Tab-separated table of C-alpha atoms in Angstrom:
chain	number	residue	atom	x	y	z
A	1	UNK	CA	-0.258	13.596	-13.811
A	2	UNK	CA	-0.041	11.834	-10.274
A	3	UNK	CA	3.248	9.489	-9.656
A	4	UNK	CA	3.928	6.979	-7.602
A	5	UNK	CA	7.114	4.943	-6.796
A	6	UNK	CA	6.148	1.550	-5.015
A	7	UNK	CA	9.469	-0.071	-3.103
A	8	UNK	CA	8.905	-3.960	-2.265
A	9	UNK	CA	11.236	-5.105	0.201
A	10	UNK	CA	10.214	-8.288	0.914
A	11	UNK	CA	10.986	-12.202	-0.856
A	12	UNK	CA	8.433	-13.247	-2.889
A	13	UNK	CA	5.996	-16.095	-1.674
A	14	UNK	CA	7.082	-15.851	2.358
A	15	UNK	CA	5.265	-12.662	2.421
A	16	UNK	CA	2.090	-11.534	0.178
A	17	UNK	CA	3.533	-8.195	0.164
A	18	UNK	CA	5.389	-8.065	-3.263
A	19	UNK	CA	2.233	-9.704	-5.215
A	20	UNK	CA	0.275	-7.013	-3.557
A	21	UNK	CA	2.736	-4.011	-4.200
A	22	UNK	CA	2.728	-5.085	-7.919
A	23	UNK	CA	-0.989	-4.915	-7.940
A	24	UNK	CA	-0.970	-1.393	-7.059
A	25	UNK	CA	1.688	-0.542	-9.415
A	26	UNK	CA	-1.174	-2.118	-11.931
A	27	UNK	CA	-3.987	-0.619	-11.027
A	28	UNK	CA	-2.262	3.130	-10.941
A	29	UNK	CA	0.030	2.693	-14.563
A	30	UNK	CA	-3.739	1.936	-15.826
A	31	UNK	CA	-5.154	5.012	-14.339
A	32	UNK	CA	-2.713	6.945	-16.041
A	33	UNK	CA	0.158	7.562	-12.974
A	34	UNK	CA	3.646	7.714	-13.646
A	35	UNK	CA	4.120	4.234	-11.854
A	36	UNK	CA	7.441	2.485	-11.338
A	37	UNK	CA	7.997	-0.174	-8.976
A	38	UNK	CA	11.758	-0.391	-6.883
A	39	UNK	CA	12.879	-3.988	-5.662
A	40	UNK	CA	15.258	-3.462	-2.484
A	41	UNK	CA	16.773	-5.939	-0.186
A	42	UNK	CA	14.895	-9.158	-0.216
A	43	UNK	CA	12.873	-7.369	-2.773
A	44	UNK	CA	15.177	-8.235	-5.812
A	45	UNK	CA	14.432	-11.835	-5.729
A	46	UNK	CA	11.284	-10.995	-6.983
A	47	UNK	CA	13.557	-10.411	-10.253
A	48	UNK	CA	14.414	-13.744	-10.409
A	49	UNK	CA	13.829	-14.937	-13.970
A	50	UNK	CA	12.693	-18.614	-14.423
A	51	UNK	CA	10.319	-18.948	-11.428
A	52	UNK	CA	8.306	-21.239	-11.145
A	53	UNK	CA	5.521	-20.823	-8.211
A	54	UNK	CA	2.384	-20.844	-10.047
A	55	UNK	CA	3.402	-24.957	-10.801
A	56	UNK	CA	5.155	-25.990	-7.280
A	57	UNK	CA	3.341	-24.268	-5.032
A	58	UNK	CA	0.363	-22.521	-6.641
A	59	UNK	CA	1.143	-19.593	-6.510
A	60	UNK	CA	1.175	-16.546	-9.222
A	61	UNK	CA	4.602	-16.147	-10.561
A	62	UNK	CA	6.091	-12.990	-9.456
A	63	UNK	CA	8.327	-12.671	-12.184
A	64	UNK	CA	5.315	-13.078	-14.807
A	65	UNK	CA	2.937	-10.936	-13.153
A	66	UNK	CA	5.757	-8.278	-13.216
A	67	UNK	CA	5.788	-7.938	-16.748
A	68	UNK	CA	2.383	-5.965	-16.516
A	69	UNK	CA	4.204	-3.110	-15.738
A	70	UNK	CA	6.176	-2.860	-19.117
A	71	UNK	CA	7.039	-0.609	-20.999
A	72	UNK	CA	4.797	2.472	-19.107
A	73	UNK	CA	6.168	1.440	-16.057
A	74	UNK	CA	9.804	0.807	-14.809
A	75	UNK	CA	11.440	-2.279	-13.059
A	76	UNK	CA	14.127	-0.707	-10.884
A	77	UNK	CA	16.627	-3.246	-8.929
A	78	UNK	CA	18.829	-1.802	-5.976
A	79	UNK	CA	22.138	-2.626	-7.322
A	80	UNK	CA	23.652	-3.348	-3.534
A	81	UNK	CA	20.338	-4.951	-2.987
A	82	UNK	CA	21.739	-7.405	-5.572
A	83	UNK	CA	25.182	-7.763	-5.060
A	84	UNK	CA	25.029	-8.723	-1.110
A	85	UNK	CA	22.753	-11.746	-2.134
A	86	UNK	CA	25.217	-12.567	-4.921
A	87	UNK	CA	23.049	-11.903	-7.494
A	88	UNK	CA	23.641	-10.769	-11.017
A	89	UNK	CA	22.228	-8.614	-13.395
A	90	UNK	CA	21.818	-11.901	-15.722
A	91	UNK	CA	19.964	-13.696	-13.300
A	92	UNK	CA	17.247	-11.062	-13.602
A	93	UNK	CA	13.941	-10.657	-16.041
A	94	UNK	CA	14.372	-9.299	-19.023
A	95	UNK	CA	12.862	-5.791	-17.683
A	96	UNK	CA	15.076	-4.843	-14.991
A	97	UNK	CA	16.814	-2.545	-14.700
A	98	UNK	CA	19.961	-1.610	-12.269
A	99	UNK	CA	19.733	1.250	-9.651
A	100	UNK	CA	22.511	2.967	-7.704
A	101	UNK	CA	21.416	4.861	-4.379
A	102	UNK	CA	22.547	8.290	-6.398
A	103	UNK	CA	19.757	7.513	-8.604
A	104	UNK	CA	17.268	6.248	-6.302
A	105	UNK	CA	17.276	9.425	-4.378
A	106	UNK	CA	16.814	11.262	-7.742
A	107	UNK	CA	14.073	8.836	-8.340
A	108	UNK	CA	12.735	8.895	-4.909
A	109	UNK	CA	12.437	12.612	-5.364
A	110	UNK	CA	10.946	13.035	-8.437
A	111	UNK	CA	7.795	10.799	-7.039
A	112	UNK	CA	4.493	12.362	-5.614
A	113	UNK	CA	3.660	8.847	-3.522
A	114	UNK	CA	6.035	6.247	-2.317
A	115	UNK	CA	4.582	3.187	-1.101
A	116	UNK	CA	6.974	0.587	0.748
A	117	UNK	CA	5.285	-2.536	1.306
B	1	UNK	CA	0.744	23.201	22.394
B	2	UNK	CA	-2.242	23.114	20.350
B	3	UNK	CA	-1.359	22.785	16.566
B	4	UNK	CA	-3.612	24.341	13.529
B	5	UNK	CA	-3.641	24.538	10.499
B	6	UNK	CA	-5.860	27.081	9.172
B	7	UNK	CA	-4.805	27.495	5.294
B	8	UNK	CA	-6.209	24.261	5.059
B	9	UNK	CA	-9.480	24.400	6.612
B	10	UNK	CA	-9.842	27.881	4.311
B	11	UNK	CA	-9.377	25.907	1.363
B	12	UNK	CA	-12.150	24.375	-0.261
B	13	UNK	CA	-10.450	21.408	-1.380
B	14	UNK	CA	-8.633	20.184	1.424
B	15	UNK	CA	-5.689	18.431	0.814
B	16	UNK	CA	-6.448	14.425	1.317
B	17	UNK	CA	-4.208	12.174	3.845
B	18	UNK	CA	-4.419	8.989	2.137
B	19	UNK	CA	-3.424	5.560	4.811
B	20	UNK	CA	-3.063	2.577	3.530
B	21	UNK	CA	-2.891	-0.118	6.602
B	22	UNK	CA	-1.715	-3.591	5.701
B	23	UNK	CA	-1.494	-5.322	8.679
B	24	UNK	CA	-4.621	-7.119	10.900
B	25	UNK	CA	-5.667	-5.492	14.479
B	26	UNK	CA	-3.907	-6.493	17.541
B	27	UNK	CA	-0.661	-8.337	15.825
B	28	UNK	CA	1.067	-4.679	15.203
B	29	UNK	CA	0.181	-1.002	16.710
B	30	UNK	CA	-0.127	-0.017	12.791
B	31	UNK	CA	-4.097	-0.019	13.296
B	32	UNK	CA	-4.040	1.942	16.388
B	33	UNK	CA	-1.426	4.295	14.539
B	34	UNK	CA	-3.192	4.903	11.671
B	35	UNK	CA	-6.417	5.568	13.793
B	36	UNK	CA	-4.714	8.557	15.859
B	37	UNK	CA	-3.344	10.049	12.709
B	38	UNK	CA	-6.287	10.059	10.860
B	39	UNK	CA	-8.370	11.249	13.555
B	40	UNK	CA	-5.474	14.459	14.101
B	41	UNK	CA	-5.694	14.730	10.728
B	42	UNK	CA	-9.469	15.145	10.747
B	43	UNK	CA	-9.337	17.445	13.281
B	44	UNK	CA	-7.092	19.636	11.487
B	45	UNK	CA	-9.861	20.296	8.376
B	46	UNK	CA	-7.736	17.581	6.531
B	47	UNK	CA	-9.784	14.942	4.087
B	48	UNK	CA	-8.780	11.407	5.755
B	49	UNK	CA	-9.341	8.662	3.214
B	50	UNK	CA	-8.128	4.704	4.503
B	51	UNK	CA	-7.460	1.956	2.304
B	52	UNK	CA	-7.551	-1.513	4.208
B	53	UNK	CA	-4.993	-3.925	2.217
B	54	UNK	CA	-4.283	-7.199	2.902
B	55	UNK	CA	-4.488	-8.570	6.631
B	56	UNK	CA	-5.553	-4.546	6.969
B	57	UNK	CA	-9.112	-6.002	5.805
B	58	UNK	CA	-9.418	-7.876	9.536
B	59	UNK	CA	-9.598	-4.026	10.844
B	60	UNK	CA	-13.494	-3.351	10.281
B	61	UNK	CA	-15.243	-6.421	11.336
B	62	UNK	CA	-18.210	-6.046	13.505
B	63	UNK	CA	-18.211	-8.183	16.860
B	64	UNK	CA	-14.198	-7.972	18.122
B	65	UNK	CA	-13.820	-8.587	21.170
B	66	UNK	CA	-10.238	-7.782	22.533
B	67	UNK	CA	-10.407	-8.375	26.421
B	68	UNK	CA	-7.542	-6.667	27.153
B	69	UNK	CA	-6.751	-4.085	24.320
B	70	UNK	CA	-8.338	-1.016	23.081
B	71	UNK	CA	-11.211	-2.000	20.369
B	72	UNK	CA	-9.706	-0.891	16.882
B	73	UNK	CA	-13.355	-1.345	15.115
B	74	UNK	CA	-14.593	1.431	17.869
B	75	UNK	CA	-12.386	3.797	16.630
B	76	UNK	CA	-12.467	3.660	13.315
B	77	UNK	CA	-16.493	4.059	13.981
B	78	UNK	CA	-15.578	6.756	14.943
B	79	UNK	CA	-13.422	7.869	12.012
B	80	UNK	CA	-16.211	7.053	9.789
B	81	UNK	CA	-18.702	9.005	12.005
B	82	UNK	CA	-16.195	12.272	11.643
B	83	UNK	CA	-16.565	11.731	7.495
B	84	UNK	CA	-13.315	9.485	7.125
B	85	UNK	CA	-13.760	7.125	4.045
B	86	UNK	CA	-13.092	3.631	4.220
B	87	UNK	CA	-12.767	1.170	1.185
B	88	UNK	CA	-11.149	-2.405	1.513
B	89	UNK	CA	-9.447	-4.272	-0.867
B	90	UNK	CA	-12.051	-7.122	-2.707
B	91	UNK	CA	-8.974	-9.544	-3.658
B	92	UNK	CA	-7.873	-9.116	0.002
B	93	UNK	CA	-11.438	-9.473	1.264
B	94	UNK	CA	-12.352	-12.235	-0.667
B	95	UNK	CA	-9.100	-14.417	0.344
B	96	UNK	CA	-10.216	-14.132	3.664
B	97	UNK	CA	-13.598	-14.694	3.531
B	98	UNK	CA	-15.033	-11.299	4.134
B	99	UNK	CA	-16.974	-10.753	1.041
B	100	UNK	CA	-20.566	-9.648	2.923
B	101	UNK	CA	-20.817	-5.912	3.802
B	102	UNK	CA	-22.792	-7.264	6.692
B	103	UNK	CA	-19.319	-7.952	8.299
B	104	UNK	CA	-17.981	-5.025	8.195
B	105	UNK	CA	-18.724	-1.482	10.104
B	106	UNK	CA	-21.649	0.514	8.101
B	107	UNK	CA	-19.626	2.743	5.914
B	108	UNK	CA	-16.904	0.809	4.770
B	109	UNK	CA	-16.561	0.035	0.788
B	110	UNK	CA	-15.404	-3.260	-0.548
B	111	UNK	CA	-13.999	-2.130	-3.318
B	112	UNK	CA	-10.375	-2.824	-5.629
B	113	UNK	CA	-6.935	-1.572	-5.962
B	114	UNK	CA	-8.274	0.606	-8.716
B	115	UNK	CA	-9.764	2.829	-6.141
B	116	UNK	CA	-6.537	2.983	-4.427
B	117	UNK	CA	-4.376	4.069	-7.256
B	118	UNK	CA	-7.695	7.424	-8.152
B	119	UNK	CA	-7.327	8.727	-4.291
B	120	UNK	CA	-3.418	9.178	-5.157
B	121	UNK	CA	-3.623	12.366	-6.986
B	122	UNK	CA	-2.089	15.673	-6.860
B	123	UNK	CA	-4.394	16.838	-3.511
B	124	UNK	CA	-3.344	13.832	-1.415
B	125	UNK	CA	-0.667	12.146	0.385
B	126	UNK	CA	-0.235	8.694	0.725
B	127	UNK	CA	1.228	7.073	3.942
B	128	UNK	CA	1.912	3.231	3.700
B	129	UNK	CA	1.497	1.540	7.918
B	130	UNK	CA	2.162	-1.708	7.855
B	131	UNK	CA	4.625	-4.508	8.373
């Protein structure tokens, strides 16, 4: 079985990029890949629980689409990621979960594809 | 120097470079970088297989007419010519109103994200150009 690791870097709405990345993550967990998706830098606000774009500014919730990738696939957060923006793990959707860089490069390695978008 | 690589042109499944270009033509060099890698690639025996993502949809449209730049849809005429496969993304497509094959270079598949996620299997690689 093919893998795939897909790191979003980028806030949610300013940039169609973490919509997208999710999407792929989709689309491979449901042909059968080891799929997990990593949020780093302005990628963890995609996290965000409670957000509310699909009413203010039409746009599909990141934080709901997200969910799609539970439980086959994994919601990592960059833990530094998080704490520079002063974020906490509480502010976060239910599915998260935290990531130090020891693991990431464990993670990172265990991956046949990496997509950063 | 001239590089080869001739275990792979022996084998009779070559391993698969897999680009997936997210940006439009002319705003970033990604378009003009994935060409020349695909096109080395090609050259080497390598299968070259492109997925155009979101503004990367913008790279196959007939009738560009950069005055001053290189034309990207030339080139990747080319690729197609040499046997690279080209599929673009339908939600991508559609947002931008690019939903008639017509538009595009002969060759290139509108297709979804689905397609994407099947070329990403143990023979390929996947390399992610964009900004």
């Amino acid at each position: 079985m093919s893998s795939l690791l897909v790191i979003i870097d980028k806030a949610p709405y300013g940039h169609e990029n973490a919509l997208s990345g999710i999407y792929i993550a989709i689309a491979s967990l449901d042909r059968g890949m080891d799929s997990d998706v990593l949020l780093m830098g302005d990628g963890v606000y995609a996290a965000q629980k409670n957000q509310s774009a699909d009413k203010t500014i039409g746009y599909p919730s990141v934080s709901e689409l997200i969910y799609s990738i539970f439980p086959n696939g994994t919601l990592f957060v960059h833990l530094d990621s998080l704490t520079q923006r002063g974020m906490k793990y509480e502010d976060l959707v239910e599915i998260a979960e935290l990531i130090d860089g020891k693991t990431l490069h464990e993670l990172s390695k265990s991956k046949k594809h990496i997509i950063k978008i | 120097m001239r590089i080869t690589d001739t275990n792979n042109r022996k084998s009779s499944h070559p391993k698969v470079m897999v680009i997936v270009l997210s940006d439009g033509p002319y705003i970033s060099q990604y378009a003009d970088i994935g060409y020349k890698m695909a096109q080395k690639a090609l050259e080497l025996g390598y299968g070259v297989k492109i997925f155009l993502y979101m503004d990367g949809v913008h790279i196959p449209q007939k009738d560009q007419n950069p005055r001053t730049l290189p034309n990207i849809s030339q080139s990747f005429e080319e690729l197609i010519e040499k046997g690279c496969e080209i599929k673009a993304c339908i939600r991508c497509a559609a947002a931008r109103g690019y939903m008639e094959e017509s538009q595009y270079l002969e060759g290139v598949e509108i297709t979804s994200v689905y397609d994407l996620a099947e070329w990403m299997d143990e023979n390929s690689k996947v390399v992610m150009l964009g900004s």
